[in-house]
MMTF fields as JSON, N, C-alpha, C and O atoms, coordinates in Angstrom:
{
  "mmtfVersion": "1.0.0",
  "mmtfProducer": "UNKNOWN",
  "numBonds": 559,
  "numAtoms": 560,
  "numGroups": 140,
  "numChains": 1,
  "numModels": 1,
  "chainsPerModel": [1],
  "groupsPerChain": [140],
  "chainIdList": ["A"],
  "bondAtomList": [4, 2, 8, 6, 12, 10, 16, 14, 20, 18, 24, 22, 28, 26, 32, 30, 36, 34, 40, 38, 44, 42, 48, 46, 52, 50, 56, 54, 60, 58, 64, 62, 68, 66, 72, 70, 76, 74, 80, 78, 84, 82, 88, 86, 92, 90, 96, 94, 100, 98, 104, 102, 108, 106, 112, 110, 116, 114, 120, 118, 124, 122, 128, 126, 132, 130, 136, 134, 140, 138, 144, 142, 148, 146, 152, 150, 156, 154, 160, 158, 164, 162, 168, 166, 172, 170, 176, 174, 180, 178, 184, 182, 188, 186, 192, 190, 196, 194, 200, 198, 204, 202, 208, 206, 212, 210, 216, 214, 220, 218, 224, 222, 228, 226, 232, 230, 236, 234, 240, 238, 244, 242, 248, 246, 252, 250, 256, 254, 260, 258, 264, 262, 268, 266, 272, 270, 276, 274, 280, 278, 284, 282, 288, 286, 292, 290, 296, 294, 300, 298, 304, 302, 308, 306, 312, 310, 316, 314, 320, 318, 324, 322, 328, 326, 332, 330, 336, 334, 340, 338, 344, 342, 348, 346, 352, 350, 356, 354, 360, 358, 364, 362, 368, 366, 372, 370, 376, 374, 380, 378, 384, 382, 388, 386, 392, 390, 396, 394, 400, 398, 404, 402, 408, 406, 412, 410, 416, 414, 420, 418, 424, 422, 428, 426, 432, 430, 436, 434, 440, 438, 444, 442, 448, 446, 452, 450, 456, 454, 460, 458, 464, 462, 468, 466, 472, 470, 476, 474, 480, 478, 484, 482, 488, 486, 492, 490, 496, 494, 500, 498, 504, 502, 508, 506, 512, 510, 516, 514, 520, 518, 524, 522, 528, 526, 532, 530, 536, 534, 540, 538, 544, 542, 548, 546, 552, 550, 556, 554],
  "bondOrderList": [1, 1, 1, 1, 1, 1, 1, 1, 1, 1, 1, 1, 1, 1, 1, 1, 1, 1, 1, 1, 1, 1, 1, 1, 1, 1, 1, 1, 1, 1, 1, 1, 1, 1, 1, 1, 1, 1, 1, 1, 1, 1, 1, 1, 1, 1, 1, 1, 1, 1, 1, 1, 1, 1, 1, 1, 1, 1, 1, 1, 1, 1, 1, 1, 1, 1, 1, 1, 1, 1, 1, 1, 1, 1, 1, 1, 1, 1, 1, 1, 1, 1, 1, 1, 1, 1, 1, 1, 1, 1, 1, 1, 1, 1, 1, 1, 1, 1, 1, 1, 1, 1, 1, 1, 1, 1, 1, 1, 1, 1, 1, 1, 1, 1, 1, 1, 1, 1, 1, 1, 1, 1, 1, 1, 1, 1, 1, 1, 1, 1, 1, 1, 1, 1, 1, 1, 1, 1, 1],
  "groupList": [{"groupName": "UNK", "atomNameList": ["N", "CA", "C", "O"], "elementList": ["N", "C", "C", "O"], "formalChargeList": [0, 0, 0, 0], "bondAtomList": [1, 0, 2, 1, 3, 2], "bondOrderList": [1, 1, 2], "singleLetterCode": "X", "chemCompType": "L-PEPTIDE LINKING"}],
  "groupTypeList": [0, 0, 0, 0, 0, 0, 0, 0, 0, 0, 0, 0, 0, 0, 0, 0, 0, 0, 0, 0, 0, 0, 0, 0, 0, 0, 0, 0, 0, 0, 0, 0, 0, 0, 0, 0, 0, 0, 0, 0, 0, 0, 0, 0, 0, 0, 0, 0, 0, 0, 0, 0, 0, 0, 0, 0, 0, 0, 0, 0, 0, 0, 0, 0, 0, 0, 0, 0, 0, 0, 0, 0, 0, 0, 0, 0, 0, 0, 0, 0, 0, 0, 0, 0, 0, 0, 0, 0, 0, 0, 0, 0, 0, 0, 0, 0, 0, 0, 0, 0, 0, 0, 0, 0, 0, 0, 0, 0, 0, 0, 0, 0, 0, 0, 0, 0, 0, 0, 0, 0, 0, 0, 0, 0, 0, 0, 0, 0, 0, 0, 0, 0, 0, 0, 0, 0, 0, 0, 0, 0],
  "groupIdList": [1, 2, 3, 4, 5, 6, 7, 8, 9, 10, 11, 12, 13, 14, 15, 16, 17, 18, 19, 20, 21, 22, 23, 24, 25, 26, 27, 28, 29, 30, 31, 32, 33, 34, 35, 36, 37, 38, 39, 40, 41, 42, 43, 44, 45, 46, 47, 48, 49, 50, 51, 52, 53, 54, 55, 56, 57, 58, 59, 60, 61, 62, 63, 64, 65, 66, 67, 68, 69, 70, 71, 72, 73, 74, 75, 76, 77, 78, 79, 80, 81, 82, 83, 84, 85, 86, 87, 88, 89, 90, 91, 92, 93, 94, 95, 96, 97, 98, 99, 100, 101, 102, 103, 104, 105, 106, 107, 108, 109, 110, 111, 112, 113, 114, 115, 116, 117, 118, 119, 120, 121, 122, 123, 124, 125, 126, 127, 128, 129, 130, 131, 132, 133, 134, 135, 136, 137, 138, 139, 140],
  "secStructList": [7, 7, 7, 7, 1, 7, 7, 7, 1, 7, 6, 6, 1, 6, 6, 2, 2, 2, 2, 2, 2, 2, 2, 2, 2, 2, 2, 2, 2, 2, 2, 2, 2, 2, 2, 2, 2, 2, 2, 2, 2, 2, 2, 2, 2, 2, 2, 2, 2, 2, 1, 1, 4, 4, 4, 2, 2, 2, 2, 2, 7, 6, 6, 1, 7, 2, 2, 2, 2, 2, 2, 2, 2, 2, 2, 2, 2, 2, 2, 2, 2, 2, 2, 2, 2, 2, 2, 2, 6, 4, 4, 4, 4, 2, 2, 2, 2, 2, 2, 2, 2, 2, 2, 2, 2, 2, 6, 6, 7, 2, 2, 2, 2, 2, 2, 2, 2, 2, 2, 2, 2, 2, 2, 2, 2, 2, 6, 7, 7, 7, 6, 6, 6, 6, 7, 7, 4, 4, 4, 7],
  "xCoordList": [-12.633, -11.556, -10.238, -10.013, -9.373, -8.074, -7.103, -7.063, -6.323, -5.324, -3.985, -3.707, -3.165, -1.843, -0.82, -0.874, 0.114, 1.161, 2.19, 3.06, 2.092, 3.036, 2.424, 1.433, 3.007, 2.504, 3.322, 4.542, 2.683, 3.438, 4.449, 4.189, 5.593, 6.656, 6.301, 6.79, 5.463, 5.088, 3.598, 2.99, 3.032, 1.603, 1.289, 0.152, 2.287, 2.071, 1.82, 1.326, 2.151, 1.906, 2.992, 2.818, 4.104, 5.158, 5.831, 6.464, 5.697, 6.329, 5.342, 5.701, 4.112, 3.106, 3.536, 3.308, 4.154, 4.613, 5.665, 5.637, 6.596, 7.641, 7.042, 7.459, 6.076, 5.452, 4.749, 4.768, 4.135, 3.476, 4.499, 4.295, 5.601, 6.657, 7.243, 7.454, 7.505, 8.097, 7.162, 7.601, 5.893, 4.908, 4.801, 4.738, 4.78, 4.711, 5.896, 5.723, 7.094, 8.29, 8.323, 8.714, 7.915, 7.89, 6.909, 7.233, 5.711, 4.698, 5.108, 4.878, 5.712, 6.187, 7.264, 7.281, 8.155, 9.196, 8.621, 9.064, 7.638, 6.993, 6.272, 6.325, 5.599, 4.892, 5.867, 5.614, 6.99, 7.997, 8.558, 8.68, 8.897, 9.433, 8.418, 8.769, 7.177, 6.128, 5.934, 5.76, 5.962, 5.81, 6.93, 6.69, 8.161, 9.294, 9.164, 9.485, 8.696, 8.474, 7.438, 7.639, 6.325, 5.265, 5.728, 5.364, 6.522, 7.04, 7.902, 7.843, 8.69, 9.497, 8.646, 8.953, 7.573, 6.67, 5.958, 5.727, 5.61, 4.962, 5.928, 5.544, 7.178, 8.175, 8.359, 8.45, 8.415, 8.534, 7.328, 7.479, 6.139, 4.929, 4.878, 4.442, 5.324, 5.332, 6.301, 5.983, 7.488, 8.458, 7.926, 8.095, 7.293, 6.723, 5.646, 5.515, 4.877, 3.793, 4.317, 3.697, 5.458, 5.942, 7.089, 7.353, 7.775, 8.803, 10.22, 11.166, 10.396, 11.747, 11.712, 10.75, 12.77, 12.767, 12.517, 11.901, 12.978, 12.831, 11.364, 11.043, 10.488, 9.073, 8.289, 7.114, 8.909, 8.197, 7.577, 6.43, 8.271, 7.612, 6.323, 5.348, 6.306, 5.089, 3.985, 2.802, 4.37, 3.4, 2.772, 1.562, 3.599, 3.113, 2.322, 1.386, 2.704, 2.067, 1.681, 2.293, 0.682, 0.349, -0.178, -0.107, -0.706, -1.287, -0.302, -0.667, 0.938, 1.934, 2.731, 3.056, 3.037, 3.82, 5.115, 5.859, 5.396, 6.606, 7.902, 8.849, 7.958, 9.166, 9.369, 10.494, 8.282, 8.365, 8.8, 9.64, 8.226, 8.606, 10.08, 10.749, 10.587, 12.006, 12.882, 13.896, 12.507, 13.276, 13.24, 14.261, 12.063, 11.93, 12.749, 13.431, 12.691, 13.442, 14.946, 15.67, 15.419, 16.844, 17.235, 18.306, 16.366, 16.66, 16.719, 17.614, 15.77, 15.777, 16.939, 17.465, 17.339, 18.508, 19.761, 20.606, 19.872, 21.015, 20.98, 22.016, 19.796, 19.671, 20.036, 20.697, 19.62, 19.956, 21.445, 22.01, 22.088, 23.533, 24.256, 25.195, 23.807, 24.418, 24.21, 25.125, 23.024, 22.759, 23.696, 24.157, 23.976, 24.913, 26.311, 26.987, 26.747, 28.063, 28.117, 29.102, 27.058, 27.011, 26.972, 27.63, 26.209, 26.096, 27.439, 27.702, 28.289, 29.588, 30.485, 31.315, 30.33, 31.132, 30.361, 30.73, 29.296, 28.459, 29.18, 28.842, 30.155, 30.837, 31.638, 31.9, 32.022, 32.773, 31.912, 32.432, 30.608, 29.682, 28.78, 27.653, 29.245, 28.421, 27.961, 26.788, 28.889, 28.526, 27.491, 26.567, 27.653, 26.711, 25.33, 24.311, 25.306, 24.031, 23.343, 22.13, 24.095, 23.507, 23.001, 21.94, 23.738, 23.295, 22.001, 21.1, 21.909, 20.694, 19.524, 18.392, 19.795, 18.748, 18.207, 16.996, 19.123, 18.714, 17.928, 16.952, 18.346, 17.635, 16.217, 15.267, 16.079, 14.747, 13.872, 12.695, 14.45, 13.702, 13.284, 12.156, 14.19, 13.883, 12.782, 12.079, 12.635, 11.581, 10.301, 9.371, 10.258, 9.114, 8.907, 7.802, 9.941, 9.902, 10.4, 11.469, 9.609, 10.05, 10.2, 11.104, 9.343, 9.463, 10.776, 11.497, 11.075, 12.314, 13.524, 14.541, 13.422, 14.516, 14.778, 15.927, 13.717, 13.865, 14.527, 15.321, 14.206, 14.837, 16.331, 17.136, 16.703, 18.123, 18.832, 19.941, 18.196, 18.793, 19.009, 20.037, 18.042, 18.181, 19.338, 20.133, 19.435, 20.531, 21.878, 22.835, 21.952, 23.208, 23.572, 24.741, 22.591, 22.84, 23.337, 24.283, 22.697, 23.113, 24.512, 25.336, 24.787, 26.108, 27.162, 28.261, 26.831, 27.772, 28.108, 29.274, 27.094, 27.323, 28.056, 28.874, 27.782, 28.394, 29.865, 30.614, 30.293, 31.677, 32.525, 33.684, 31.947, 32.75, 33.862, 33.675, 35.006, 36.131, 35.984, 35.404, 36.506, 36.527, 37.915, 38.895, 38.026, 39.338, 40.394, 41.585, 39.976, 40.934, 41.23, 41.988, 40.653, 40.83, 42.282, 42.665, 43.097, 44.486, 45.443, 46.644, 44.942, 45.815, 46.019, 45.132, 47.191, 47.429, 47.432, 47.501, 47.361, 47.335, 48.598, 48.557, 49.726, 51.0, 51.094, 51.927, 50.269, 50.386, 49.685, 49.72, 49.064, 48.31, 49.135, 48.66],
  "yCoordList": [-101.405, -100.49, -101.142, -102.312, -100.401, -100.905, -100.728, -99.672, -101.758, -101.641, -101.298, -101.647, -100.621, -100.217, -101.275, -101.823, -101.583, -102.551, -101.955, -102.669, -100.66, -100.006, -99.957, -99.261, -100.688, -100.698, -99.733, -99.669, -98.979, -98.088, -98.873, -100.009, -98.269, -98.945, -99.143, -100.079, -98.282, -98.436, -98.185, -97.44, -98.816, -98.652, -97.283, -96.817, -96.635, -95.322, -94.238, -93.166, -94.489, -93.515, -92.481, -91.523, -92.639, -91.637, -91.616, -90.626, -92.699, -92.775, -92.537, -92.695, -92.163, -91.956, -90.902, -91.06, -89.831, -88.78, -89.283, -88.948, -90.087, -90.64, -91.554, -91.515, -92.373, -93.263, -92.473, -92.868, -91.368, -90.516, -89.936, -89.944, -89.431, -88.854, -89.924, -89.686, -91.095, -92.179, -92.583, -92.761, -92.725, -93.091, -92.001, -92.292, -90.744, -89.612, -89.621, -89.485, -89.781, -89.77, -90.956, -90.815, -92.117, -93.295, -93.091, -93.365, -92.609, -92.4, -91.281, -91.378, -90.226, -89.129, -89.624, -89.247, -90.457, -91.021, -91.895, -91.838, -92.703, -93.56, -92.707, -93.005, -91.65, -90.775, -90.071, -89.949, -89.606, -88.931, -89.876, -89.513, -91.078, -92.058, -92.383, -92.466, -92.564, -92.849, -91.675, -91.861, -90.463, -89.267, -89.132, -88.764, -89.431, -89.352, -90.401, -90.137, -91.583, -92.631, -92.187, -92.325, -91.651, -91.19, -90.017, -89.929, -89.12, -87.993, -88.496, -87.95, -89.517, -90.098, -90.701, -90.561, -91.374, -91.944, -90.849, -90.993, -89.75, -88.637, -87.988, -87.656, -87.806, -87.23, -88.133, -87.653, -89.441, -90.391, -90.295, -90.317, -90.189, -90.085, -88.814, -88.83, -87.7, -86.437, -86.516, -86.077, -87.075, -87.193, -88.132, -87.869, -89.211, -90.135, -89.451, -89.737, -88.554, -87.864, -86.884, -86.708, -86.239, -85.209, -85.684, -85.085, -86.746, -87.313, -86.824, -87.589, -85.581, -85.065, -83.998, -83.238, -83.946, -83.027, -81.566, -80.839, -81.13, -79.725, -79.315, -78.128, -80.279, -79.98, -79.953, -79.585, -80.332, -80.407, -79.078, -79.084, -77.941, -76.696, -76.412, -75.944, -76.689, -76.448, -77.432, -77.103, -78.631, -79.625, -79.181, -79.302, -78.671, -78.274, -76.969, -76.785, -76.064, -74.748, -74.408, -73.531, -75.086, -74.909, -73.52, -73.119, -72.768, -71.454, -70.297, -69.138, -70.603, -69.546, -69.321, -70.263, -68.057, -67.682, -68.505, -68.541, -69.162, -69.983, -69.222, -69.807, -67.933, -67.159, -67.029, -67.112, -66.825, -66.743, -68.09, -68.15, -69.164, -70.497, -70.779, -71.387, -70.345, -70.549, -69.825, -70.37, -68.604, -67.858, -68.567, -68.685, -69.031, -69.751, -71.038, -71.37, -71.759, -72.998, -72.737, -73.537, -71.631, -71.285, -71.031, -71.451, -70.341, -70.087, -71.401, -71.602, -72.286, -73.557, -74.442, -75.204, -74.361, -75.115, -74.612, -75.404, -73.293, -72.728, -73.158, -73.496, -73.148, -73.592, -75.066, -75.461, -75.872, -77.293, -77.527, -78.396, -76.755, -76.875, -76.507, -77.186, -75.423, -74.993, -76.052, -76.344, -76.618, -77.674, -78.855, -79.476, -79.163, -80.242, -79.944, -80.831, -78.698, -78.309, -78.424, -78.904, -77.982, -78.065, -79.53, -79.909, -80.345, -81.757, -82.47, -83.434, -82.007, -82.632, -82.452, -83.315, -81.342, -81.105, -80.195, -79.033, -80.705, -79.859, -79.335, -78.26, -80.062, -79.599, -78.329, -77.549, -78.127, -76.931, -75.679, -74.574, -75.853, -74.711, -74.71, -74.219, -75.246, -75.291, -73.909, -73.711, -72.945, -71.585, -70.972, -70.287, -71.223, -70.7, -71.333, -70.647, -72.641, -73.314, -72.758, -72.548, -72.519, -71.969, -70.546, -70.181, -69.746, -68.375, -68.387, -67.588, -69.277, -69.37, -69.891, -69.437, -70.846, -71.337, -70.206, -70.061, -69.403, -68.288, -67.249, -66.697, -66.978, -66.005, -66.483, -65.703, -67.761, -68.312, -68.285, -67.929, -68.658, -68.644, -67.228, -67.003, -66.277, -64.888, -64.316, -63.388, -64.87, -64.429, -65.246, -65.133, -66.064, -66.922, -68.041, -68.57, -68.391, -69.532, -70.741, -71.285, -71.149, -72.158, -73.545, -74.289, -73.901, -75.223, -75.321, -76.313, -74.299, -74.312, -74.226, -74.875, -73.432, -73.334, -74.704, -75.09, -75.421, -76.764, -77.715, -78.567, -77.577, -78.431, -78.147, -79.074, -76.875, -76.514, -77.007, -77.535, -76.836, -77.294, -78.8, -79.292, -79.527, -80.98, -81.37, -82.246, -80.734, -81.039, -80.708, -81.471, -79.569, -79.17, -80.166, -80.519, -80.614, -81.564, -82.899, -83.481, -83.374, -84.64, -84.507, -85.408, -83.395, -83.177, -83.129, -83.659, -82.501, -82.39, -83.767, -84.071, -84.589, -85.934, -86.811, -87.64, -86.646, -87.497, -87.187, -88.029, -85.99, -85.606, -85.579, -85.164, -86.022, -86.083, -87.097, -88.123, -86.801, -87.711, -88.933, -88.87, -90.003, -91.261, -91.41, -90.965, -92.02, -92.149, -92.82, -92.55, -93.678, -94.382, -93.649, -94.158, -92.465, -91.776, -91.447, -91.459, -91.158, -90.784, -91.947, -91.753, -93.146, -94.317, -94.899, -94.843, -95.456, -96.187, -97.666, -98.056, -98.463, -99.916, -100.462, -101.52, -99.776, -100.265, -100.117, -100.771, -99.28, -99.019, -100.077, -99.999, -101.044, -102.048, -103.234, -104.178],
  "zCoordList": [-29.486, -29.226, -29.609, -29.304, -30.27, -30.661, -29.515, -28.883, -29.245, -28.187, -28.796, -29.944, -28.038, -28.497, -28.14, -27.04, -29.035, -28.7, -27.738, -27.239, -27.48, -26.584, -25.193, -24.97, -24.268, -22.899, -22.06, -22.217, -21.17, -20.292, -19.465, -19.069, -19.208, -18.478, -17.014, -16.382, -16.469, -15.065, -14.911, -15.68, -13.914, -13.674, -13.1, -13.186, -12.513, -11.902, -12.935, -12.587, -14.207, -15.265, -15.419, -16.171, -14.736, -14.818, -16.181, -16.547, -16.931, -18.245, -19.388, -20.554, -19.067, -20.105, -21.114, -22.313, -20.638, -21.545, -22.505, -23.689, -22.008, -22.86, -23.916, -25.074, -23.539, -24.509, -25.605, -26.771, -25.234, -26.223, -27.184, -28.398, -26.64, -27.487, -28.394, -29.583, -27.84, -28.634, -29.769, -30.905, -29.467, -30.49, -31.55, -32.744, -31.11, -32.032, -32.991, -34.202, -32.448, -33.292, -34.251, -35.409, -33.766, -34.634, -35.788, -36.943, -35.466, -36.509, -37.47, -38.675, -36.935, -37.795, -38.745, -39.917, -38.252, -39.111, -40.204, -41.35, -39.855, -40.859, -41.899, -43.092, -41.451, -42.388, -43.316, -44.514, -42.759, -43.577, -44.625, -45.795, -44.209, -45.149, -46.244, -47.421, -45.853, -46.839, -47.782, -48.987, -47.233, -48.059, -49.073, -50.223, -48.651, -49.579, -50.677, -51.835, -50.314, -51.311, -52.329, -53.536, -51.833, -52.73, -53.588, -54.761, -53.02, -53.799, -54.952, -56.054, -54.709, -55.779, -56.882, -58.066, -56.483, -57.485, -58.276, -59.477, -57.593, -58.296, -59.282, -60.403, -58.868, -59.779, -60.991, -62.121, -60.756, -61.856, -62.792, -64.013, -62.214, -63.023, -63.845, -64.996, -63.254, -64.003, -65.167, -66.272, -64.927, -66.019, -67.1, -68.291, -66.693, -67.662, -68.499, -69.69, -67.892, -68.601, -69.642, -70.691, -69.364, -70.295, -71.173, -72.215, -70.773, -71.626, -71.387, -71.575, -70.981, -70.744, -69.651, -69.548, -68.832, -67.689, -68.046, -67.266, -69.199, -69.581, -69.73, -69.68, -69.909, -70.098, -68.782, -68.779, -67.677, -66.401, -65.962, -65.515, -66.065, -65.642, -66.404, -65.816, -67.696, -68.485, -68.105, -68.186, -67.695, -67.243, -65.918, -65.724, -65.019, -63.703, -63.732, -62.954, -64.637, -64.692, -66.132, -66.741, -66.678, -68.095, -68.44, -69.602, -67.465, -67.745, -67.561, -67.756, -67.188, -66.958, -68.237, -68.959, -68.502, -69.675, -69.736, -68.757, -70.862, -70.986, -70.687, -70.16, -71.013, -70.715, -69.206, -68.714, -68.485, -67.019, -66.451, -65.555, -66.975, -66.509, -66.763, -65.928, -67.908, -68.198, -67.183, -66.747, -66.8, -65.797, -64.443, -63.765, -64.064, -62.796, -62.844, -61.875, -63.95, -64.088, -63.984, -63.392, -64.552, -64.448, -62.998, -62.561, -62.244, -60.832, -60.052, -59.231, -60.309, -59.597, -60.035, -59.224, -61.268, -61.718, -60.998, -60.583, -60.854, -60.126, -58.666, -58.093, -58.061, -56.664, -56.542, -55.581, -57.49, -57.473, -57.624, -56.96, -58.495, -58.677, -57.388, -56.973, -56.761, -55.501, -54.419, -53.648, -54.364, -53.385, -53.609, -52.651, -54.868, -55.177, -54.664, -54.142, -54.811, -54.298, -52.78, -52.219, -52.124, -50.665, -50.227, -49.258, -50.937, -50.581, -50.72, -50.001, -51.635, -51.83, -50.608, -50.32, -49.888, -48.688, -47.738, -47.566, -47.117, -46.268, -45.033, -44.538, -44.53, -43.326, -43.593, -42.678, -44.839, -45.209, -45.085, -44.932, -45.152, -45.127, -43.893, -43.964, -42.769, -41.551, -41.123, -40.807, -41.111, -40.686, -41.625, -41.185, -42.906, -43.894, -43.728, -43.806, -43.501, -43.279, -42.033, -42.042, -40.974, -39.75, -39.979, -39.472, -40.728, -41.018, -41.823, -41.567, -42.78, -43.591, -42.759, -42.926, -41.86, -40.977, -40.109, -39.943, -39.557, -38.708, -39.496, -38.99, -40.731, -41.563, -41.871, -41.81, -42.2, -42.483, -41.232, -41.296, -40.109, -38.859, -38.49, -38.05, -38.668, -38.368, -39.241, -38.84, -40.433, -41.348, -41.167, -41.965, -40.119, -39.798, -40.827, -40.952, -41.544, -42.45, -41.658, -41.937, -40.667, -39.715, -40.328, -39.95, -41.254, -41.883, -42.664, -42.555, -43.441, -44.206, -43.282, -43.529, -42.219, -41.249, -40.628, -40.419, -40.339, -39.782, -40.76, -40.361, -42.04, -43.048, -43.146, -43.234, -43.132, -43.194, -41.936, -42.015, -40.772, -39.52, -39.541, -39.077, -40.076, -40.144, -41.059, -40.716, -42.206, -43.124, -42.5, -42.632, -41.821, -41.176, -40.08, -39.924, -39.332, -38.253, -38.795, -38.264, -39.846, -40.449, -41.027, -40.87, -41.694, -42.28, -41.179, -41.344, -40.07, -38.967, -38.401, -38.15, -38.202, -37.66, -38.653, -38.257, -39.926, -40.948, -41.141, -41.636, -40.758, -41.006, -39.741, -39.776, -38.617, -37.401, -37.601, -38.255, -37.038, -37.224, -36.33, -35.246, -36.794, -36.069, -35.454, -36.053, -34.281, -33.648, -34.532, -34.378, -35.442, -36.298, -37.596, -38.422, -37.801, -39.074, -39.379, -40.549, -38.394, -38.646, -38.676, -38.861, -38.5, -38.454, -39.838, -40.69, -40.047, -41.292, -40.976, -39.811, -41.971, -41.796, -41.172, -40.544, -41.323, -40.798, -39.281, -38.653, -38.688, -37.258, -36.417, -35.189, -37.028, -36.269, -35.982, -35.351]
}
């Protein structure tokens, strides 16, 4: 039997639930990080296989009409451009991100709603002001 390096904080077992949550979150974070690493390697491998980014849709969907793939690629390029604009100043679009999260959630697209919520949350924390933000070097 494998033993866990995480020991309960008390013998009474009152912290067993917390240990489970902590272990779950730690393992989920490790899996997410590993998945993102592997996704990057897969993207690199796909580009290496086709030689240029414009050929990726045909590589991924060889049986789909090239005209249809071009239309889909244009839509995703527009979405990527928009994502870049939002990423440049996500705090400017907090209300929009929340509206889109709610729309996705309302349509039962919970995974995507969670992704938007996570991005909005990170953007919100990243743009909070610091107490020293309004100070100049001369005031010290």
